[in-house]
């Protein structure tokens, strides 16, 4: 994926200004201060926002793990993670890797915030995609759960383009490359 001179403002507030970078196969960390436009960048790539200027090459089929879990409250953890799985049983496998094997039948209201985040990550990883967009997927997770989640991203998004927005320096160090916005 190639981003060239991407710009976006909300009223008088410019959040992205002439941002350019390339991201290939592997994990590209996206870092920068709060409010600088990291989430906006992902939303533009996903087609949820329109850039004011610049361009990016088509990212292909996208899977997106938002900052909030966005789970369907009437579905179980497994049902939420399976919504768009690319092969039968993959969502369950990923949930188990993420430490949720005993929680597959629980509804979101029965899960902690960190558990909900892992279900949302499993859903994004189980989907069919060319590019995976991850917006703070490890926030609210303890260090071990975050490490396991990062390893799951590495495994289930192998040979894909991953954009990982994070403020966690340790997770960004594990990325293949890091783009700093700001």
Short mmCIF file of N, CA and C in Angstrom, two decimals:
data_model
loop_
_atom_site.label_atom_id
_atom_site.label_comp_id
_atom_site.label_asym_id
_atom_site.label_seq_id
_atom_site.Cartn_x
_atom_site.Cartn_y
_atom_site.Cartn_z
N UNK A 1 0.85 -1.17 0.00
CA UNK A 1 0.00 0.00 0.00
C UNK A 1 0.90 1.23 0.00
N UNK A 2 0.50 2.21 -0.76
CA UNK A 2 1.26 3.45 -0.84
C UNK A 2 0.32 4.62 -0.58
N UNK A 3 0.67 5.43 0.43
CA UNK A 3 -0.08 6.63 0.78
C UNK A 3 0.74 7.83 0.34
N UNK A 4 0.13 8.75 -0.41
CA UNK A 4 0.87 9.91 -0.92
C UNK A 4 0.15 11.21 -0.59
N UNK A 5 0.82 12.04 0.20
CA UNK A 5 0.38 13.40 0.52
C UNK A 5 -1.07 13.46 0.99
N UNK A 6 -1.45 12.51 1.83
CA UNK A 6 -2.81 12.43 2.33
C UNK A 6 -3.04 13.56 3.33
N UNK A 7 -4.16 14.26 3.17
CA UNK A 7 -4.52 15.36 4.06
C UNK A 7 -5.98 15.26 4.45
N UNK A 8 -6.26 15.68 5.69
CA UNK A 8 -7.64 15.71 6.18
C UNK A 8 -7.74 16.74 7.29
N UNK A 9 -8.78 17.55 7.22
CA UNK A 9 -9.06 18.53 8.28
C UNK A 9 -10.53 18.41 8.66
N UNK A 10 -10.80 18.71 9.91
CA UNK A 10 -12.17 18.80 10.40
C UNK A 10 -12.36 20.26 10.78
N UNK A 11 -13.06 21.00 9.92
CA UNK A 11 -13.18 22.44 10.13
C UNK A 11 -11.81 23.08 10.03
N UNK A 12 -11.44 23.81 11.06
CA UNK A 12 -10.14 24.49 11.10
C UNK A 12 -9.01 23.58 11.59
N UNK A 13 -9.35 22.41 12.13
CA UNK A 13 -8.33 21.53 12.71
C UNK A 13 -7.82 20.53 11.67
N UNK A 14 -6.56 20.68 11.30
CA UNK A 14 -5.91 19.75 10.38
C UNK A 14 -5.38 18.56 11.18
N UNK A 15 -5.81 17.34 10.80
CA UNK A 15 -5.33 16.17 11.52
C UNK A 15 -4.31 15.36 10.72
N UNK A 16 -4.37 15.43 9.42
CA UNK A 16 -3.37 14.81 8.56
C UNK A 16 -2.92 15.86 7.56
N UNK A 17 -1.62 15.99 7.40
CA UNK A 17 -1.11 16.99 6.48
C UNK A 17 0.01 16.39 5.65
N UNK A 18 -0.28 16.16 4.37
CA UNK A 18 0.71 15.64 3.41
C UNK A 18 1.42 14.38 3.90
N UNK A 19 0.66 13.43 4.45
CA UNK A 19 1.23 12.18 4.96
C UNK A 19 1.55 11.24 3.80
N UNK A 20 2.78 10.75 3.77
CA UNK A 20 3.21 9.80 2.75
C UNK A 20 3.99 8.67 3.40
N UNK A 21 3.69 7.44 3.01
CA UNK A 21 4.46 6.27 3.45
C UNK A 21 4.07 5.07 2.61
N UNK A 22 4.87 4.03 2.68
CA UNK A 22 4.58 2.76 2.02
C UNK A 22 4.50 1.67 3.07
N UNK A 23 3.58 0.76 2.89
CA UNK A 23 3.42 -0.37 3.80
C UNK A 23 3.21 -1.62 2.96
N UNK A 24 4.11 -2.56 3.10
CA UNK A 24 3.97 -3.81 2.35
C UNK A 24 3.47 -4.92 3.23
N UNK A 25 3.79 -6.13 2.84
CA UNK A 25 3.43 -7.30 3.63
C UNK A 25 4.11 -7.19 4.99
N UNK A 26 3.39 -7.53 6.04
CA UNK A 26 3.92 -7.44 7.39
C UNK A 26 3.17 -6.39 8.19
N UNK A 27 3.67 -6.14 9.39
CA UNK A 27 3.01 -5.23 10.31
C UNK A 27 3.69 -3.87 10.28
N UNK A 28 2.93 -2.86 9.92
CA UNK A 28 3.41 -1.48 9.95
C UNK A 28 2.75 -0.79 11.14
N UNK A 29 3.56 -0.40 12.11
CA UNK A 29 3.05 0.33 13.25
C UNK A 29 2.81 1.78 12.88
N UNK A 30 1.74 2.34 13.37
CA UNK A 30 1.41 3.75 13.16
C UNK A 30 1.40 4.39 14.54
N UNK A 31 2.28 5.37 14.74
CA UNK A 31 2.44 6.01 16.04
C UNK A 31 2.33 7.52 15.92
N UNK A 32 2.06 8.16 17.04
CA UNK A 32 1.99 9.61 17.08
C UNK A 32 1.12 10.04 18.24
N UNK A 33 1.16 11.32 18.56
CA UNK A 33 0.38 11.82 19.69
C UNK A 33 -1.13 11.68 19.46
N UNK A 34 -1.87 11.67 20.53
CA UNK A 34 -3.34 11.61 20.44
C UNK A 34 -3.86 12.80 19.65
N UNK A 35 -4.86 12.54 18.82
CA UNK A 35 -5.51 13.61 18.06
C UNK A 35 -4.79 13.99 16.79
N UNK A 36 -3.73 13.27 16.42
CA UNK A 36 -2.94 13.65 15.24
C UNK A 36 -3.49 13.07 13.94
N UNK A 37 -4.44 12.10 14.03
CA UNK A 37 -5.07 11.59 12.82
C UNK A 37 -4.84 10.12 12.52
N UNK A 38 -4.37 9.36 13.50
CA UNK A 38 -4.10 7.94 13.25
C UNK A 38 -5.40 7.18 12.93
N UNK A 39 -6.41 7.37 13.73
CA UNK A 39 -7.70 6.72 13.49
C UNK A 39 -8.31 7.25 12.20
N UNK A 40 -8.19 8.53 11.94
CA UNK A 40 -8.70 9.12 10.71
C UNK A 40 -8.03 8.48 9.50
N UNK A 41 -6.73 8.24 9.57
CA UNK A 41 -6.01 7.56 8.49
C UNK A 41 -6.65 6.21 8.20
N UNK A 42 -6.88 5.40 9.23
CA UNK A 42 -7.49 4.09 9.03
C UNK A 42 -8.89 4.22 8.44
N UNK A 43 -9.65 5.18 8.93
CA UNK A 43 -11.01 5.39 8.43
C UNK A 43 -11.02 5.80 6.96
N UNK A 44 -10.02 6.58 6.53
CA UNK A 44 -9.91 6.95 5.12
C UNK A 44 -9.60 5.72 4.28
N UNK A 45 -8.64 4.92 4.74
CA UNK A 45 -8.26 3.71 4.00
C UNK A 45 -9.45 2.75 3.90
N UNK A 46 -10.25 2.68 4.96
CA UNK A 46 -11.43 1.79 4.97
C UNK A 46 -12.61 2.36 4.17
N UNK A 47 -12.52 3.61 3.75
CA UNK A 47 -13.61 4.22 3.00
C UNK A 47 -14.69 4.82 3.88
N UNK A 48 -14.40 4.99 5.17
CA UNK A 48 -15.38 5.56 6.10
C UNK A 48 -15.27 7.08 6.21
N UNK A 49 -14.17 7.63 5.75
CA UNK A 49 -13.93 9.08 5.68
C UNK A 49 -13.36 9.38 4.30
N UNK A 50 -13.48 10.61 3.89
CA UNK A 50 -12.91 11.04 2.61
C UNK A 50 -11.75 11.99 2.89
N UNK A 51 -10.63 11.74 2.24
CA UNK A 51 -9.48 12.63 2.38
C UNK A 51 -9.77 13.95 1.69
N UNK A 52 -9.16 15.02 2.20
CA UNK A 52 -9.28 16.33 1.55
C UNK A 52 -8.29 16.45 0.39
N UNK A 53 -7.21 15.69 0.47
CA UNK A 53 -6.20 15.73 -0.58
C UNK A 53 -5.31 14.51 -0.49
N UNK A 54 -4.56 14.28 -1.54
CA UNK A 54 -3.65 13.15 -1.57
C UNK A 54 -4.35 11.89 -2.05
N UNK A 55 -3.65 10.79 -1.97
CA UNK A 55 -4.20 9.53 -2.47
C UNK A 55 -3.55 8.34 -1.77
N UNK A 56 -4.16 7.17 -1.98
CA UNK A 56 -3.53 5.93 -1.56
C UNK A 56 -3.96 4.86 -2.55
N UNK A 57 -3.07 3.91 -2.76
CA UNK A 57 -3.41 2.81 -3.64
C UNK A 57 -4.39 1.90 -2.93
N UNK A 58 -5.30 1.34 -3.69
CA UNK A 58 -6.34 0.48 -3.14
C UNK A 58 -5.74 -0.58 -2.24
N UNK A 59 -6.31 -0.70 -1.06
CA UNK A 59 -5.82 -1.67 -0.07
C UNK A 59 -6.44 -3.03 -0.26
N UNK A 60 -7.28 -3.21 -1.27
CA UNK A 60 -7.94 -4.49 -1.49
C UNK A 60 -9.04 -4.71 -0.47
N UNK A 61 -9.28 -5.96 -0.15
CA UNK A 61 -10.32 -6.32 0.81
C UNK A 61 -9.81 -6.03 2.22
N UNK A 62 -10.61 -5.27 2.98
CA UNK A 62 -10.17 -4.79 4.29
C UNK A 62 -10.93 -5.48 5.41
N UNK A 63 -10.21 -5.78 6.47
CA UNK A 63 -10.80 -6.19 7.74
C UNK A 63 -10.35 -5.14 8.76
N UNK A 64 -11.26 -4.74 9.64
CA UNK A 64 -11.01 -3.59 10.51
C UNK A 64 -11.36 -3.95 11.95
N UNK A 65 -10.43 -3.77 12.85
CA UNK A 65 -10.68 -3.89 14.28
C UNK A 65 -10.67 -2.48 14.85
N UNK A 66 -11.85 -1.96 15.16
CA UNK A 66 -12.01 -0.59 15.64
C UNK A 66 -11.50 -0.44 17.07
N UNK A 67 -11.39 0.80 17.54
CA UNK A 67 -10.99 1.07 18.93
C UNK A 67 -11.97 0.46 19.91
N UNK A 68 -13.27 0.50 19.58
CA UNK A 68 -14.30 -0.10 20.43
C UNK A 68 -14.62 -1.47 19.85
N UNK A 69 -14.97 -2.44 20.70
CA UNK A 69 -15.23 -3.79 20.20
C UNK A 69 -16.37 -3.92 19.18
N UNK A 70 -17.42 -3.13 19.31
CA UNK A 70 -18.55 -3.16 18.36
C UNK A 70 -19.11 -4.56 18.16
N UNK A 71 -19.39 -5.23 19.26
CA UNK A 71 -19.93 -6.58 19.21
C UNK A 71 -21.46 -6.54 19.23
N UNK A 72 -22.08 -7.54 18.62
CA UNK A 72 -23.53 -7.64 18.64
C UNK A 72 -23.95 -8.22 19.99
N UNK A 73 -24.72 -7.48 20.78
CA UNK A 73 -25.01 -7.89 22.16
C UNK A 73 -25.83 -9.17 22.28
N UNK A 74 -26.59 -9.54 21.26
CA UNK A 74 -27.43 -10.72 21.33
C UNK A 74 -26.71 -11.99 20.84
N UNK A 75 -25.45 -11.85 20.44
CA UNK A 75 -24.67 -13.00 19.95
C UNK A 75 -23.57 -13.37 20.94
N UNK A 76 -23.20 -14.62 20.95
CA UNK A 76 -22.12 -15.09 21.82
C UNK A 76 -20.77 -14.63 21.28
N UNK A 77 -19.74 -14.82 22.07
CA UNK A 77 -18.38 -14.49 21.63
C UNK A 77 -18.06 -15.22 20.34
N UNK A 78 -18.34 -16.51 20.29
CA UNK A 78 -18.05 -17.29 19.08
C UNK A 78 -18.88 -16.81 17.89
N UNK A 79 -20.15 -16.53 18.12
CA UNK A 79 -21.00 -16.04 17.02
C UNK A 79 -20.51 -14.70 16.50
N UNK A 80 -20.08 -13.81 17.40
CA UNK A 80 -19.54 -12.52 16.97
C UNK A 80 -18.27 -12.71 16.16
N UNK A 81 -17.38 -13.55 16.62
CA UNK A 81 -16.10 -13.76 15.93
C UNK A 81 -16.27 -14.49 14.60
N UNK A 82 -17.36 -15.25 14.47
CA UNK A 82 -17.59 -16.06 13.26
C UNK A 82 -18.35 -15.32 12.17
N UNK A 83 -18.75 -14.10 12.40
CA UNK A 83 -19.64 -13.39 11.46
C UNK A 83 -19.13 -13.39 10.03
N UNK A 84 -17.85 -13.28 9.81
CA UNK A 84 -17.32 -13.20 8.44
C UNK A 84 -16.11 -14.11 8.25
N UNK A 85 -16.06 -15.21 9.02
CA UNK A 85 -14.86 -16.05 8.96
C UNK A 85 -14.64 -16.63 7.57
N UNK A 86 -13.37 -16.69 7.20
CA UNK A 86 -13.01 -17.15 5.86
C UNK A 86 -13.00 -18.67 5.71
N UNK A 87 -12.95 -19.37 6.83
CA UNK A 87 -13.05 -20.83 6.78
C UNK A 87 -13.68 -21.32 8.09
N UNK A 88 -14.52 -22.36 7.99
CA UNK A 88 -15.22 -22.87 9.18
C UNK A 88 -14.23 -23.27 10.29
N UNK A 89 -14.54 -22.83 11.49
CA UNK A 89 -13.72 -23.19 12.64
C UNK A 89 -12.58 -22.24 12.92
N UNK A 90 -12.28 -21.34 12.00
CA UNK A 90 -11.14 -20.43 12.20
C UNK A 90 -11.38 -19.48 13.36
N UNK A 91 -12.57 -18.92 13.47
CA UNK A 91 -12.86 -17.97 14.56
C UNK A 91 -12.69 -18.66 15.91
N UNK A 92 -13.18 -19.88 16.04
CA UNK A 92 -13.04 -20.62 17.29
C UNK A 92 -11.56 -20.87 17.60
N UNK A 93 -10.80 -21.24 16.60
CA UNK A 93 -9.36 -21.46 16.78
C UNK A 93 -8.68 -20.20 17.30
N UNK A 94 -8.99 -19.06 16.68
CA UNK A 94 -8.36 -17.80 17.08
C UNK A 94 -8.79 -17.41 18.50
N UNK A 95 -10.07 -17.56 18.82
CA UNK A 95 -10.54 -17.25 20.17
C UNK A 95 -9.79 -18.10 21.20
N UNK A 96 -9.56 -19.35 20.89
CA UNK A 96 -8.82 -20.23 21.82
C UNK A 96 -7.37 -19.77 21.96
N UNK A 97 -6.75 -19.41 20.85
CA UNK A 97 -5.38 -18.88 20.90
C UNK A 97 -5.32 -17.62 21.76
N UNK A 98 -6.38 -16.83 21.71
CA UNK A 98 -6.44 -15.58 22.48
C UNK A 98 -6.87 -15.80 23.93
N UNK A 99 -7.02 -17.04 24.34
CA UNK A 99 -7.31 -17.35 25.73
C UNK A 99 -8.77 -17.34 26.12
N UNK A 100 -9.66 -17.48 25.14
CA UNK A 100 -11.09 -17.40 25.42
C UNK A 100 -11.81 -18.73 25.22
N UNK A 101 -11.11 -19.83 25.30
CA UNK A 101 -11.73 -21.14 25.03
C UNK A 101 -12.87 -21.46 26.00
N UNK A 102 -12.83 -20.94 27.21
CA UNK A 102 -13.90 -21.21 28.18
C UNK A 102 -15.04 -20.19 28.11
N UNK A 103 -14.94 -19.25 27.20
CA UNK A 103 -15.89 -18.13 27.16
C UNK A 103 -16.65 -18.02 25.84
N UNK A 104 -16.58 -19.04 25.01
CA UNK A 104 -17.15 -18.98 23.66
C UNK A 104 -18.65 -18.71 23.65
N UNK A 105 -19.38 -19.19 24.65
CA UNK A 105 -20.85 -19.05 24.65
C UNK A 105 -21.33 -17.79 25.36
N UNK A 106 -20.41 -17.03 25.94
CA UNK A 106 -20.81 -15.83 26.68
C UNK A 106 -21.18 -14.69 25.75
N UNK A 107 -22.17 -13.91 26.16
CA UNK A 107 -22.58 -12.71 25.43
C UNK A 107 -21.63 -11.56 25.82
N UNK A 108 -21.53 -10.52 25.00
CA UNK A 108 -20.63 -9.41 25.30
C UNK A 108 -20.82 -8.82 26.70
N UNK A 109 -22.07 -8.73 27.17
CA UNK A 109 -22.31 -8.15 28.50
C UNK A 109 -21.72 -9.01 29.62
N UNK A 110 -21.40 -10.25 29.32
CA UNK A 110 -20.82 -11.17 30.30
C UNK A 110 -19.29 -11.20 30.23
N UNK A 111 -18.73 -10.46 29.29
CA UNK A 111 -17.29 -10.43 29.08
C UNK A 111 -16.69 -9.13 29.63
N UNK A 112 -15.46 -9.21 30.11
CA UNK A 112 -14.76 -7.99 30.52
C UNK A 112 -14.41 -7.18 29.28
N UNK A 113 -13.98 -5.95 29.47
CA UNK A 113 -13.58 -5.11 28.35
C UNK A 113 -12.44 -5.73 27.54
N UNK A 114 -11.46 -6.29 28.23
CA UNK A 114 -10.33 -6.92 27.54
C UNK A 114 -10.76 -8.15 26.76
N UNK A 115 -11.70 -8.90 27.29
CA UNK A 115 -12.22 -10.07 26.59
C UNK A 115 -12.99 -9.63 25.34
N UNK A 116 -13.77 -8.57 25.45
CA UNK A 116 -14.49 -8.05 24.29
C UNK A 116 -13.52 -7.62 23.20
N UNK A 117 -12.42 -6.99 23.59
CA UNK A 117 -11.42 -6.56 22.61
C UNK A 117 -10.83 -7.76 21.88
N UNK A 118 -10.59 -8.84 22.61
CA UNK A 118 -10.03 -10.04 21.97
C UNK A 118 -11.04 -10.69 21.03
N UNK A 119 -12.33 -10.65 21.37
CA UNK A 119 -13.35 -11.18 20.46
C UNK A 119 -13.37 -10.33 19.18
N UNK A 120 -13.31 -9.02 19.32
CA UNK A 120 -13.30 -8.15 18.14
C UNK A 120 -12.05 -8.41 17.29
N UNK A 121 -10.91 -8.62 17.93
CA UNK A 121 -9.69 -8.92 17.19
C UNK A 121 -9.83 -10.26 16.47
N UNK A 122 -10.38 -11.26 17.15
CA UNK A 122 -10.59 -12.57 16.52
C UNK A 122 -11.48 -12.44 15.29
N UNK A 123 -12.54 -11.63 15.40
CA UNK A 123 -13.45 -11.43 14.26
C UNK A 123 -12.69 -10.83 13.08
N UNK A 124 -11.87 -9.82 13.35
CA UNK A 124 -11.10 -9.18 12.27
C UNK A 124 -10.10 -10.15 11.65
N UNK A 125 -9.45 -10.96 12.48
CA UNK A 125 -8.45 -11.91 11.97
C UNK A 125 -9.10 -13.07 11.22
N UNK A 126 -10.30 -13.46 11.60
CA UNK A 126 -10.97 -14.60 10.96
C UNK A 126 -11.56 -14.25 9.60
N UNK A 127 -11.75 -12.98 9.33
CA UNK A 127 -12.34 -12.55 8.07
C UNK A 127 -11.34 -12.72 6.92
N UNK A 128 -11.86 -12.69 5.72
CA UNK A 128 -11.02 -12.72 4.53
C UNK A 128 -10.57 -11.29 4.24
N UNK A 129 -9.27 -11.07 4.08
CA UNK A 129 -8.78 -9.70 3.86
C UNK A 129 -7.44 -9.70 3.14
N UNK A 130 -7.16 -8.54 2.52
CA UNK A 130 -5.84 -8.25 1.97
C UNK A 130 -5.09 -7.33 2.92
N UNK A 131 -5.84 -6.43 3.55
CA UNK A 131 -5.27 -5.45 4.48
C UNK A 131 -6.05 -5.50 5.78
N UNK A 132 -5.32 -5.55 6.89
CA UNK A 132 -5.92 -5.57 8.21
C UNK A 132 -5.63 -4.25 8.90
N UNK A 133 -6.68 -3.56 9.33
CA UNK A 133 -6.55 -2.29 10.03
C UNK A 133 -6.85 -2.53 11.51
N UNK A 134 -5.89 -2.21 12.36
CA UNK A 134 -6.02 -2.44 13.80
C UNK A 134 -5.86 -1.11 14.53
N UNK A 135 -6.91 -0.67 15.19
CA UNK A 135 -6.88 0.61 15.90
C UNK A 135 -6.83 0.36 17.40
N UNK A 136 -5.66 0.43 17.97
CA UNK A 136 -5.42 0.21 19.40
C UNK A 136 -6.00 -1.14 19.87
N UNK A 137 -5.67 -2.23 19.18
CA UNK A 137 -6.30 -3.52 19.51
C UNK A 137 -5.86 -4.11 20.84
N UNK A 138 -4.76 -3.62 21.42
CA UNK A 138 -4.23 -4.21 22.65
C UNK A 138 -4.53 -3.37 23.89
N UNK A 139 -5.20 -2.23 23.73
CA UNK A 139 -5.49 -1.40 24.90
C UNK A 139 -6.47 -2.15 25.80
N UNK A 140 -6.24 -2.06 27.10
CA UNK A 140 -7.08 -2.77 28.05
C UNK A 140 -6.66 -4.21 28.29
N UNK A 141 -5.61 -4.65 27.61
CA UNK A 141 -5.12 -6.01 27.81
C UNK A 141 -3.89 -5.99 28.70
N UNK A 142 -3.76 -6.99 29.57
CA UNK A 142 -2.53 -7.09 30.36
C UNK A 142 -1.39 -7.48 29.41
N UNK A 143 -0.16 -7.38 29.89
CA UNK A 143 1.01 -7.59 29.03
C UNK A 143 0.98 -8.97 28.36
N UNK A 144 0.67 -10.03 29.10
CA UNK A 144 0.67 -11.37 28.51
C UNK A 144 -0.41 -11.50 27.44
N UNK A 145 -1.60 -11.00 27.72
CA UNK A 145 -2.69 -11.06 26.74
C UNK A 145 -2.33 -10.24 25.49
N UNK A 146 -1.69 -9.10 25.69
CA UNK A 146 -1.26 -8.28 24.55
C UNK A 146 -0.21 -9.00 23.72
N UNK A 147 0.74 -9.65 24.38
CA UNK A 147 1.77 -10.42 23.66
C UNK A 147 1.11 -11.54 22.85
N UNK A 148 0.19 -12.27 23.47
CA UNK A 148 -0.52 -13.35 22.77
C UNK A 148 -1.30 -12.81 21.57
N UNK A 149 -1.94 -11.66 21.77
CA UNK A 149 -2.72 -11.04 20.70
C UNK A 149 -1.81 -10.62 19.55
N UNK A 150 -0.66 -10.04 19.87
CA UNK A 150 0.28 -9.64 18.82
C UNK A 150 0.74 -10.87 18.04
N UNK A 151 1.07 -11.94 18.75
CA UNK A 151 1.50 -13.18 18.10
C UNK A 151 0.40 -13.73 17.20
N UNK A 152 -0.87 -13.62 17.63
CA UNK A 152 -1.99 -14.07 16.81
C UNK A 152 -2.10 -13.23 15.54
N UNK A 153 -1.89 -11.92 15.65
CA UNK A 153 -1.90 -11.06 14.47
C UNK A 153 -0.81 -11.51 13.51
N UNK A 154 0.37 -11.74 14.03
CA UNK A 154 1.50 -12.17 13.19
C UNK A 154 1.15 -13.48 12.47
N UNK A 155 0.54 -14.42 13.18
CA UNK A 155 0.22 -15.73 12.61
C UNK A 155 -0.93 -15.67 11.61
N UNK A 156 -2.05 -15.06 11.98
CA UNK A 156 -3.25 -15.12 11.16
C UNK A 156 -3.31 -14.04 10.07
N UNK A 157 -2.36 -13.12 10.09
CA UNK A 157 -2.28 -12.11 9.03
C UNK A 157 -0.97 -12.26 8.25
N UNK A 158 -0.42 -13.45 8.31
CA UNK A 158 0.83 -13.73 7.60
C UNK A 158 0.64 -13.46 6.10
N UNK A 159 1.63 -12.84 5.51
CA UNK A 159 1.62 -12.49 4.08
C UNK A 159 0.55 -11.47 3.71
N UNK A 160 0.10 -10.71 4.68
CA UNK A 160 -0.89 -9.65 4.45
C UNK A 160 -0.30 -8.31 4.91
N UNK A 161 -0.94 -7.24 4.50
CA UNK A 161 -0.55 -5.90 4.95
C UNK A 161 -1.36 -5.59 6.21
N UNK A 162 -0.67 -5.22 7.29
CA UNK A 162 -1.32 -4.89 8.55
C UNK A 162 -0.90 -3.48 8.96
N UNK A 163 -1.86 -2.62 9.23
CA UNK A 163 -1.59 -1.30 9.79
C UNK A 163 -2.06 -1.32 11.24
N UNK A 164 -1.12 -1.13 12.16
CA UNK A 164 -1.38 -1.23 13.59
C UNK A 164 -1.19 0.12 14.26
N UNK A 165 -2.30 0.77 14.64
CA UNK A 165 -2.23 2.01 15.40
C UNK A 165 -2.07 1.63 16.87
N UNK A 166 -1.04 2.20 17.51
CA UNK A 166 -0.81 1.89 18.92
C UNK A 166 0.01 2.98 19.58
N UNK A 167 -0.20 3.12 20.90
CA UNK A 167 0.64 3.97 21.73
C UNK A 167 1.61 3.12 22.54
N UNK A 168 1.51 1.81 22.41
CA UNK A 168 2.32 0.87 23.18
C UNK A 168 3.67 0.68 22.50
N UNK A 169 4.71 1.28 23.07
CA UNK A 169 6.05 1.23 22.48
C UNK A 169 6.58 -0.18 22.30
N UNK A 170 6.29 -1.07 23.25
CA UNK A 170 6.76 -2.46 23.13
C UNK A 170 6.12 -3.17 21.95
N UNK A 171 4.85 -2.92 21.72
CA UNK A 171 4.17 -3.54 20.58
C UNK A 171 4.69 -2.95 19.27
N UNK A 172 4.92 -1.64 19.26
CA UNK A 172 5.43 -1.00 18.04
C UNK A 172 6.83 -1.49 17.70
N UNK A 173 7.63 -1.79 18.72
CA UNK A 173 8.98 -2.32 18.47
C UNK A 173 8.93 -3.68 17.79
N UNK A 174 7.87 -4.43 18.00
CA UNK A 174 7.73 -5.75 17.39
C UNK A 174 7.25 -5.68 15.94
N UNK A 175 6.77 -4.50 15.52
CA UNK A 175 6.30 -4.33 14.15
C UNK A 175 7.48 -4.41 13.19
N UNK A 176 7.17 -4.68 11.94
CA UNK A 176 8.22 -4.77 10.91
C UNK A 176 8.76 -3.39 10.54
N UNK A 177 7.93 -2.40 10.69
CA UNK A 177 8.31 -1.00 10.41
C UNK A 177 7.33 -0.11 11.15
N UNK A 178 7.71 1.13 11.39
CA UNK A 178 6.83 2.06 12.11
C UNK A 178 6.82 3.39 11.38
N UNK A 179 5.62 3.94 11.24
CA UNK A 179 5.42 5.26 10.66
C UNK A 179 5.00 6.18 11.80
N UNK A 180 5.71 7.29 11.95
CA UNK A 180 5.36 8.26 12.99
C UNK A 180 4.62 9.42 12.35
N UNK A 181 3.44 9.72 12.86
CA UNK A 181 2.66 10.87 12.38
C UNK A 181 2.77 11.97 13.41
N UNK A 182 3.13 13.13 12.98
CA UNK A 182 3.15 14.19 13.95
C UNK A 182 4.20 15.18 13.71
#
